[in-house]
């Protein structure tokens, strides 16, 4: 860099060094000699935070001044991970900070590791919300994220004797340097109680809800910087507390525990994240969480609207509220309550404002994941909202019952109330009716929404369902996770790679360039060495960095078919033992993922992966040709370590069941080749990277449907496949569980007689696809050609592209691409 610039950087480094020292002394209250790595982390975090706050306050000011329409992203989950490296990267001060710390004898990489993950989410939905927040800031959209500040995020997973054990996660135990408590922002949240009808001065009747219980929602704000610090948005997370923290009367009468009951009851609302990512817990506390944050968020944004624009009637012009799945859908009834009951807006006008303001994203078609709440519970907990839902439904059904094909069956399917299993409110129907736009998260998923779960609703609102294929932020998942690859790519496409991801296409021209291939491969190998060290350190298994790293990391679920992957491992294990001297390719199968605490089959699958690994990894006959490892406590930070080191990305869900997937995008961007089914976004990844550069196999979504209608017995498939039947037999007979031979009998029987996820039907196709992977791996120039073409063609999967589409088609707000003011 020219002298002036080094001078400036020198100055910057010195300035940052002094700032960190000042923070350590005056904010952390520690001397350099006494400071722990965590102290240095906090001092460094507070230093970059100063920079962030500068732009944050001016972003807030400019949004106010320009009267721009705001986007409100309501999500019960934000799977943020760590923020230090992301803040330093987005504020473009990571190199200077690394140098400043080095001058103080501190390694930034060490500080990176001491930060706890903010694990306020289960999986895909939560991580997508975090990527979207960063992209909305990068595109200078005036946006707020609203969620819950759980005291305890997703549980910590420990593996003991191959089994998952759950431990409370405690991310706040060392405090959180990124958040600002907002004691002045407190919203009362009511529950229960009764409703009175009173007459308004204009003679109209008004419903007045008198809650039986009130808790307070207290705001905590976290600034979210976009790329180049272009714009800083706010993530406002609500924490629950009691109106009355201590019932002194009870305390003084000696009932010390009783005196705290209200407090415990209130605070339990934001105590812990529900660990289920498909099956609703269906518990009252979950509904309390959903209403708590939906009501606090609406009260807050309506208050802001009125303070800026005076009249709540213009809300839809100045606010777009995105519902991240049905979890915040009660917000629709809450806005109607606010407009009709608190602002005397006539019902129809209120409904028009509501529909124009809300939009809803569906993230799963799994029937068990579609939330429904028992009417009696809703009536007891939210009596006024249940009334409003009844009226919405009555007007809705009245409208459709006028139509020719309004059969009883059709009305029942269209109704907000499911009468079939005890009366339950269908939150997906409420979200659909109360929104002007509804979207799926991949083209296949959005199409399936129209033909399955939302078929009837689609027919009364044609065109309401649209598609917004997911994306990922390239700042975290390329630059921060794989800096070496990023700088190699920037040499080719220039340093505006993170401003406009589509420049990556330029890299395609170098796919067959041997020196570029060499440098690309060298970076992969270095990342694999780093991962091998982490694996050795965490689970004591030694990995060969020249082996093919075959990676399957995501939540454990039967539809994600980790079992199919394990069966292939067992089949290969048997083969290598049978033909030890064939020229086998060394391979490592890396698994990681959490199972919902109550999901026993998923927990058994974790045990099977560990049991199979234990036998294979210690079998001398294998000569290290195959290793199977399960890495505990999969989270955002571990993903950032594993993905840059992956050669093969496992995306093998039963077609039609994975709404999109986003891990698939992260792997392909970092140059791993995908082995997968035509499911979710795999389809669009194939369309962009080219079918020669991805290993697609298995039944399509339509074929799955057809197959299921013929029955889900696996015996035919097993009979047709000796490798499959042999693998199943060895698992069922206890080869991998000598201490409990029948441990997997049930699992194998389910695959044999009730194979709903069609593992047996897809086994041979999967097995053959894995063989094709091997053939490509042997031909290194061909392998690296495909790897480079994957990276080159993944630009479209940037969440900047996804957010720009939401902004244009759903929210109707302008975007300002980064690098351009
Ligand atoms: C009520 C319990 C519950 C909790 C979370 C969920 C989420 C919708 C599950 C989820 O994370 N879905 C994933 O969303 C990703 C982002 O769109 C998609 O890429 C994944 O395919 C989808 O499984 C369902 C049910």
PDB file of C-alpha atoms in Angstrom, residues 535-665:
ATOM      1  CA  UNK A 535     -11.245 -32.881  15.672  1.00  0.00           C
ATOM      2  CA  UNK A 536      -8.136 -34.355  17.284  1.00  0.00           C
ATOM      3  CA  UNK A 537      -8.409 -31.872  20.137  1.00  0.00           C
ATOM      4  CA  UNK A 538     -12.166 -32.299  20.684  1.00  0.00           C
ATOM      5  CA  UNK A 539     -12.769 -36.042  20.212  1.00  0.00           C
ATOM      6  CA  UNK A 540      -9.232 -37.442  19.939  1.00  0.00           C
ATOM      7  CA  UNK A 541      -9.656 -38.918  16.451  1.00  0.00           C
ATOM      8  CA  UNK A 542      -6.819 -38.372  13.962  1.00  0.00           C
ATOM      9  CA  UNK A 543      -7.975 -37.406  10.444  1.00  0.00           C
ATOM     10  CA  UNK A 544      -5.943 -37.727   7.247  1.00  0.00           C
ATOM     11  CA  UNK A 545      -6.133 -34.286   5.536  1.00  0.00           C
ATOM     12  CA  UNK A 546      -5.733 -35.981   2.152  1.00  0.00           C
ATOM     13  CA  UNK A 547      -8.824 -38.109   2.681  1.00  0.00           C
ATOM     14  CA  UNK A 548     -12.097 -37.006   1.086  1.00  0.00           C
ATOM     15  CA  UNK A 549     -13.950 -35.009   3.771  1.00  0.00           C
ATOM     16  CA  UNK A 550     -17.602 -36.051   3.351  1.00  0.00           C
ATOM     17  CA  UNK A 551     -19.693 -33.779   5.602  1.00  0.00           C
ATOM     18  CA  UNK A 552     -23.270 -34.094   6.903  1.00  0.00           C
ATOM     19  CA  UNK A 553     -23.988 -31.281   9.378  1.00  0.00           C
ATOM     20  CA  UNK A 554     -27.504 -30.056  10.220  1.00  0.00           C
ATOM     21  CA  UNK A 555     -30.259 -30.792  12.751  1.00  0.00           C
ATOM     22  CA  UNK A 556     -30.830 -34.514  13.172  1.00  0.00           C
ATOM     23  CA  UNK A 557     -34.147 -35.448  11.621  1.00  0.00           C
ATOM     24  CA  UNK A 558     -35.416 -38.556   9.826  1.00  0.00           C
ATOM     25  CA  UNK A 559     -36.301 -36.537   6.692  1.00  0.00           C
ATOM     26  CA  UNK A 560     -32.702 -35.258   6.487  1.00  0.00           C
ATOM     27  CA  UNK A 561     -31.733 -38.977   6.277  1.00  0.00           C
ATOM     28  CA  UNK A 562     -28.536 -39.156   8.266  1.00  0.00           C
ATOM     29  CA  UNK A 563     -29.456 -42.898   8.426  1.00  0.00           C
ATOM     30  CA  UNK A 564     -29.019 -43.231   4.640  1.00  0.00           C
ATOM     31  CA  UNK A 565     -25.492 -41.803   4.975  1.00  0.00           C
ATOM     32  CA  UNK A 566     -24.659 -44.158   7.863  1.00  0.00           C
ATOM     33  CA  UNK A 567     -25.952 -47.167   5.870  1.00  0.00           C
ATOM     34  CA  UNK A 568     -23.584 -46.281   3.010  1.00  0.00           C
ATOM     35  CA  UNK A 569     -20.721 -46.046   5.521  1.00  0.00           C
ATOM     36  CA  UNK A 570     -21.545 -49.526   6.856  1.00  0.00           C
ATOM     37  CA  UNK A 571     -21.796 -50.936   3.309  1.00  0.00           C
ATOM     38  CA  UNK A 572     -18.355 -49.498   2.436  1.00  0.00           C
ATOM     39  CA  UNK A 573     -16.952 -50.729   5.740  1.00  0.00           C
ATOM     40  CA  UNK A 574     -18.089 -54.274   4.893  1.00  0.00           C
ATOM     41  CA  UNK A 575     -16.652 -53.944   1.383  1.00  0.00           C
ATOM     42  CA  UNK A 576     -13.248 -52.727   2.524  1.00  0.00           C
ATOM     43  CA  UNK A 577     -13.078 -55.596   5.018  1.00  0.00           C
ATOM     44  CA  UNK A 578     -14.079 -58.020   2.247  1.00  0.00           C
ATOM     45  CA  UNK A 579     -11.660 -56.596  -0.370  1.00  0.00           C
ATOM     46  CA  UNK A 580      -8.905 -54.906   1.655  1.00  0.00           C
ATOM     47  CA  UNK A 581      -6.498 -54.523  -1.238  1.00  0.00           C
ATOM     48  CA  UNK A 582      -8.730 -52.714  -3.748  1.00  0.00           C
ATOM     49  CA  UNK A 583      -7.383 -49.193  -4.383  1.00  0.00           C
ATOM     50  CA  UNK A 584      -9.692 -47.551  -1.936  1.00  0.00           C
ATOM     51  CA  UNK A 585      -9.832 -43.800  -1.510  1.00  0.00           C
ATOM     52  CA  UNK A 586      -9.392 -42.713   2.085  1.00  0.00           C
ATOM     53  CA  UNK A 587     -12.563 -40.988   3.245  1.00  0.00           C
ATOM     54  CA  UNK A 588     -13.754 -39.311   6.414  1.00  0.00           C
ATOM     55  CA  UNK A 589     -17.476 -39.022   7.143  1.00  0.00           C
ATOM     56  CA  UNK A 590     -18.090 -36.065   9.435  1.00  0.00           C
ATOM     57  CA  UNK A 591     -21.454 -35.826  11.181  1.00  0.00           C
ATOM     58  CA  UNK A 592     -22.691 -33.107  13.528  1.00  0.00           C
ATOM     59  CA  UNK A 593     -26.106 -31.882  14.639  1.00  0.00           C
ATOM     60  CA  UNK A 594     -28.493 -31.644  17.557  1.00  0.00           C
ATOM     61  CA  UNK A 595     -31.685 -33.620  18.031  1.00  0.00           C
ATOM     62  CA  UNK A 596     -34.702 -32.003  19.666  1.00  0.00           C
ATOM     63  CA  UNK A 597     -34.600 -33.165  23.300  1.00  0.00           C
ATOM     64  CA  UNK A 598     -37.863 -35.102  23.011  1.00  0.00           C
ATOM     65  CA  UNK A 599     -37.144 -36.636  19.577  1.00  0.00           C
ATOM     66  CA  UNK A 600     -36.094 -40.186  20.575  1.00  0.00           C
ATOM     67  CA  UNK A 601     -35.527 -41.570  17.063  1.00  0.00           C
ATOM     68  CA  UNK A 602     -33.237 -38.661  16.221  1.00  0.00           C
ATOM     69  CA  UNK A 603     -31.293 -39.281  19.429  1.00  0.00           C
ATOM     70  CA  UNK A 604     -30.979 -42.957  18.472  1.00  0.00           C
ATOM     71  CA  UNK A 605     -29.587 -41.899  15.093  1.00  0.00           C
ATOM     72  CA  UNK A 606     -26.887 -39.882  16.905  1.00  0.00           C
ATOM     73  CA  UNK A 607     -26.027 -42.965  18.953  1.00  0.00           C
ATOM     74  CA  UNK A 608     -25.884 -45.097  15.788  1.00  0.00           C
ATOM     75  CA  UNK A 609     -23.457 -42.667  14.111  1.00  0.00           C
ATOM     76  CA  UNK A 610     -21.228 -42.784  17.197  1.00  0.00           C
ATOM     77  CA  UNK A 611     -21.478 -46.567  17.553  1.00  0.00           C
ATOM     78  CA  UNK A 612     -20.641 -47.127  13.875  1.00  0.00           C
ATOM     79  CA  UNK A 613     -17.728 -44.683  14.157  1.00  0.00           C
ATOM     80  CA  UNK A 614     -16.364 -46.387  17.262  1.00  0.00           C
ATOM     81  CA  UNK A 615     -16.176 -49.770  15.479  1.00  0.00           C
ATOM     82  CA  UNK A 616     -14.931 -48.489  12.104  1.00  0.00           C
ATOM     83  CA  UNK A 617     -12.349 -46.053  13.510  1.00  0.00           C
ATOM     84  CA  UNK A 618     -10.786 -48.738  15.694  1.00  0.00           C
ATOM     85  CA  UNK A 619     -10.822 -51.561  13.145  1.00  0.00           C
ATOM     86  CA  UNK A 620      -7.194 -52.220  12.112  1.00  0.00           C
ATOM     87  CA  UNK A 621      -8.394 -53.989   8.947  1.00  0.00           C
ATOM     88  CA  UNK A 622      -9.483 -50.618   7.655  1.00  0.00           C
ATOM     89  CA  UNK A 623      -5.990 -49.127   7.824  1.00  0.00           C
ATOM     90  CA  UNK A 624      -7.595 -45.693   8.303  1.00  0.00           C
ATOM     91  CA  UNK A 625      -9.251 -45.871   4.887  1.00  0.00           C
ATOM     92  CA  UNK A 626     -12.567 -44.888   6.385  1.00  0.00           C
ATOM     93  CA  UNK A 627     -13.272 -42.806   9.466  1.00  0.00           C
ATOM     94  CA  UNK A 628     -16.685 -41.827  10.819  1.00  0.00           C
ATOM     95  CA  UNK A 629     -16.766 -39.027  13.383  1.00  0.00           C
ATOM     96  CA  UNK A 630     -19.587 -37.201  15.189  1.00  0.00           C
ATOM     97  CA  UNK A 631     -18.601 -33.733  16.412  1.00  0.00           C
ATOM     98  CA  UNK A 632     -20.524 -32.628  19.516  1.00  0.00           C
ATOM     99  CA  UNK A 633     -22.374 -29.339  20.031  1.00  0.00           C
ATOM    100  CA  UNK A 634     -22.884 -28.293  16.416  1.00  0.00           C
ATOM    101  CA  UNK A 635     -23.473 -24.534  16.226  1.00  0.00           C
ATOM    102  CA  UNK A 636     -22.732 -21.535  13.999  1.00  0.00           C
ATOM    103  CA  UNK A 637     -19.076 -21.322  15.071  1.00  0.00           C
ATOM    104  CA  UNK A 638     -18.415 -24.996  14.435  1.00  0.00           C
ATOM    105  CA  UNK A 639     -20.075 -24.706  11.023  1.00  0.00           C
ATOM    106  CA  UNK A 640     -17.680 -21.833  10.217  1.00  0.00           C
ATOM    107  CA  UNK A 641     -14.818 -24.222  10.939  1.00  0.00           C
ATOM    108  CA  UNK A 642     -16.140 -27.324   9.159  1.00  0.00           C
ATOM    109  CA  UNK A 643     -17.584 -25.863   5.917  1.00  0.00           C
ATOM    110  CA  UNK A 644     -14.293 -24.435   4.444  1.00  0.00           C
ATOM    111  CA  UNK A 645     -12.706 -27.881   4.965  1.00  0.00           C
ATOM    112  CA  UNK A 646     -15.413 -29.919   3.267  1.00  0.00           C
ATOM    113  CA  UNK A 647     -14.940 -31.740  -0.050  1.00  0.00           C
ATOM    114  CA  UNK A 648     -18.413 -33.282  -0.241  1.00  0.00           C
ATOM    115  CA  UNK A 649     -21.685 -31.746   1.048  1.00  0.00           C
ATOM    116  CA  UNK A 650     -24.472 -34.169   2.034  1.00  0.00           C
ATOM    117  CA  UNK A 651     -27.924 -32.757   1.099  1.00  0.00           C
ATOM    118  CA  UNK A 652     -29.830 -36.036   0.872  1.00  0.00           C
ATOM    119  CA  UNK A 653     -33.289 -35.292   2.283  1.00  0.00           C
ATOM    120  CA  UNK A 654     -36.369 -37.151   1.015  1.00  0.00           C
ATOM    121  CA  UNK A 655     -37.433 -35.031  -1.960  1.00  0.00           C
ATOM    122  CA  UNK A 656     -40.226 -32.613  -1.098  1.00  0.00           C
ATOM    123  CA  UNK A 657     -39.377 -32.420   2.604  1.00  0.00           C
ATOM    124  CA  UNK A 658     -36.499 -29.912   2.913  1.00  0.00           C
ATOM    125  CA  UNK A 659     -38.068 -26.510   2.217  1.00  0.00           C
ATOM    126  CA  UNK A 660     -34.790 -25.072   1.002  1.00  0.00           C
ATOM    127  CA  UNK A 661     -31.685 -25.763   3.023  1.00  0.00           C
ATOM    128  CA  UNK A 662     -29.035 -23.066   3.452  1.00  0.00           C
ATOM    129  CA  UNK A 663     -26.098 -25.202   4.498  1.00  0.00           C
ATOM    130  CA  UNK A 664     -26.116 -26.529   0.930  1.00  0.00           C
ATOM    131  CA  UNK A 665     -25.391 -22.976  -0.276  1.00  0.00           C
TER     132      UNK A 665
END
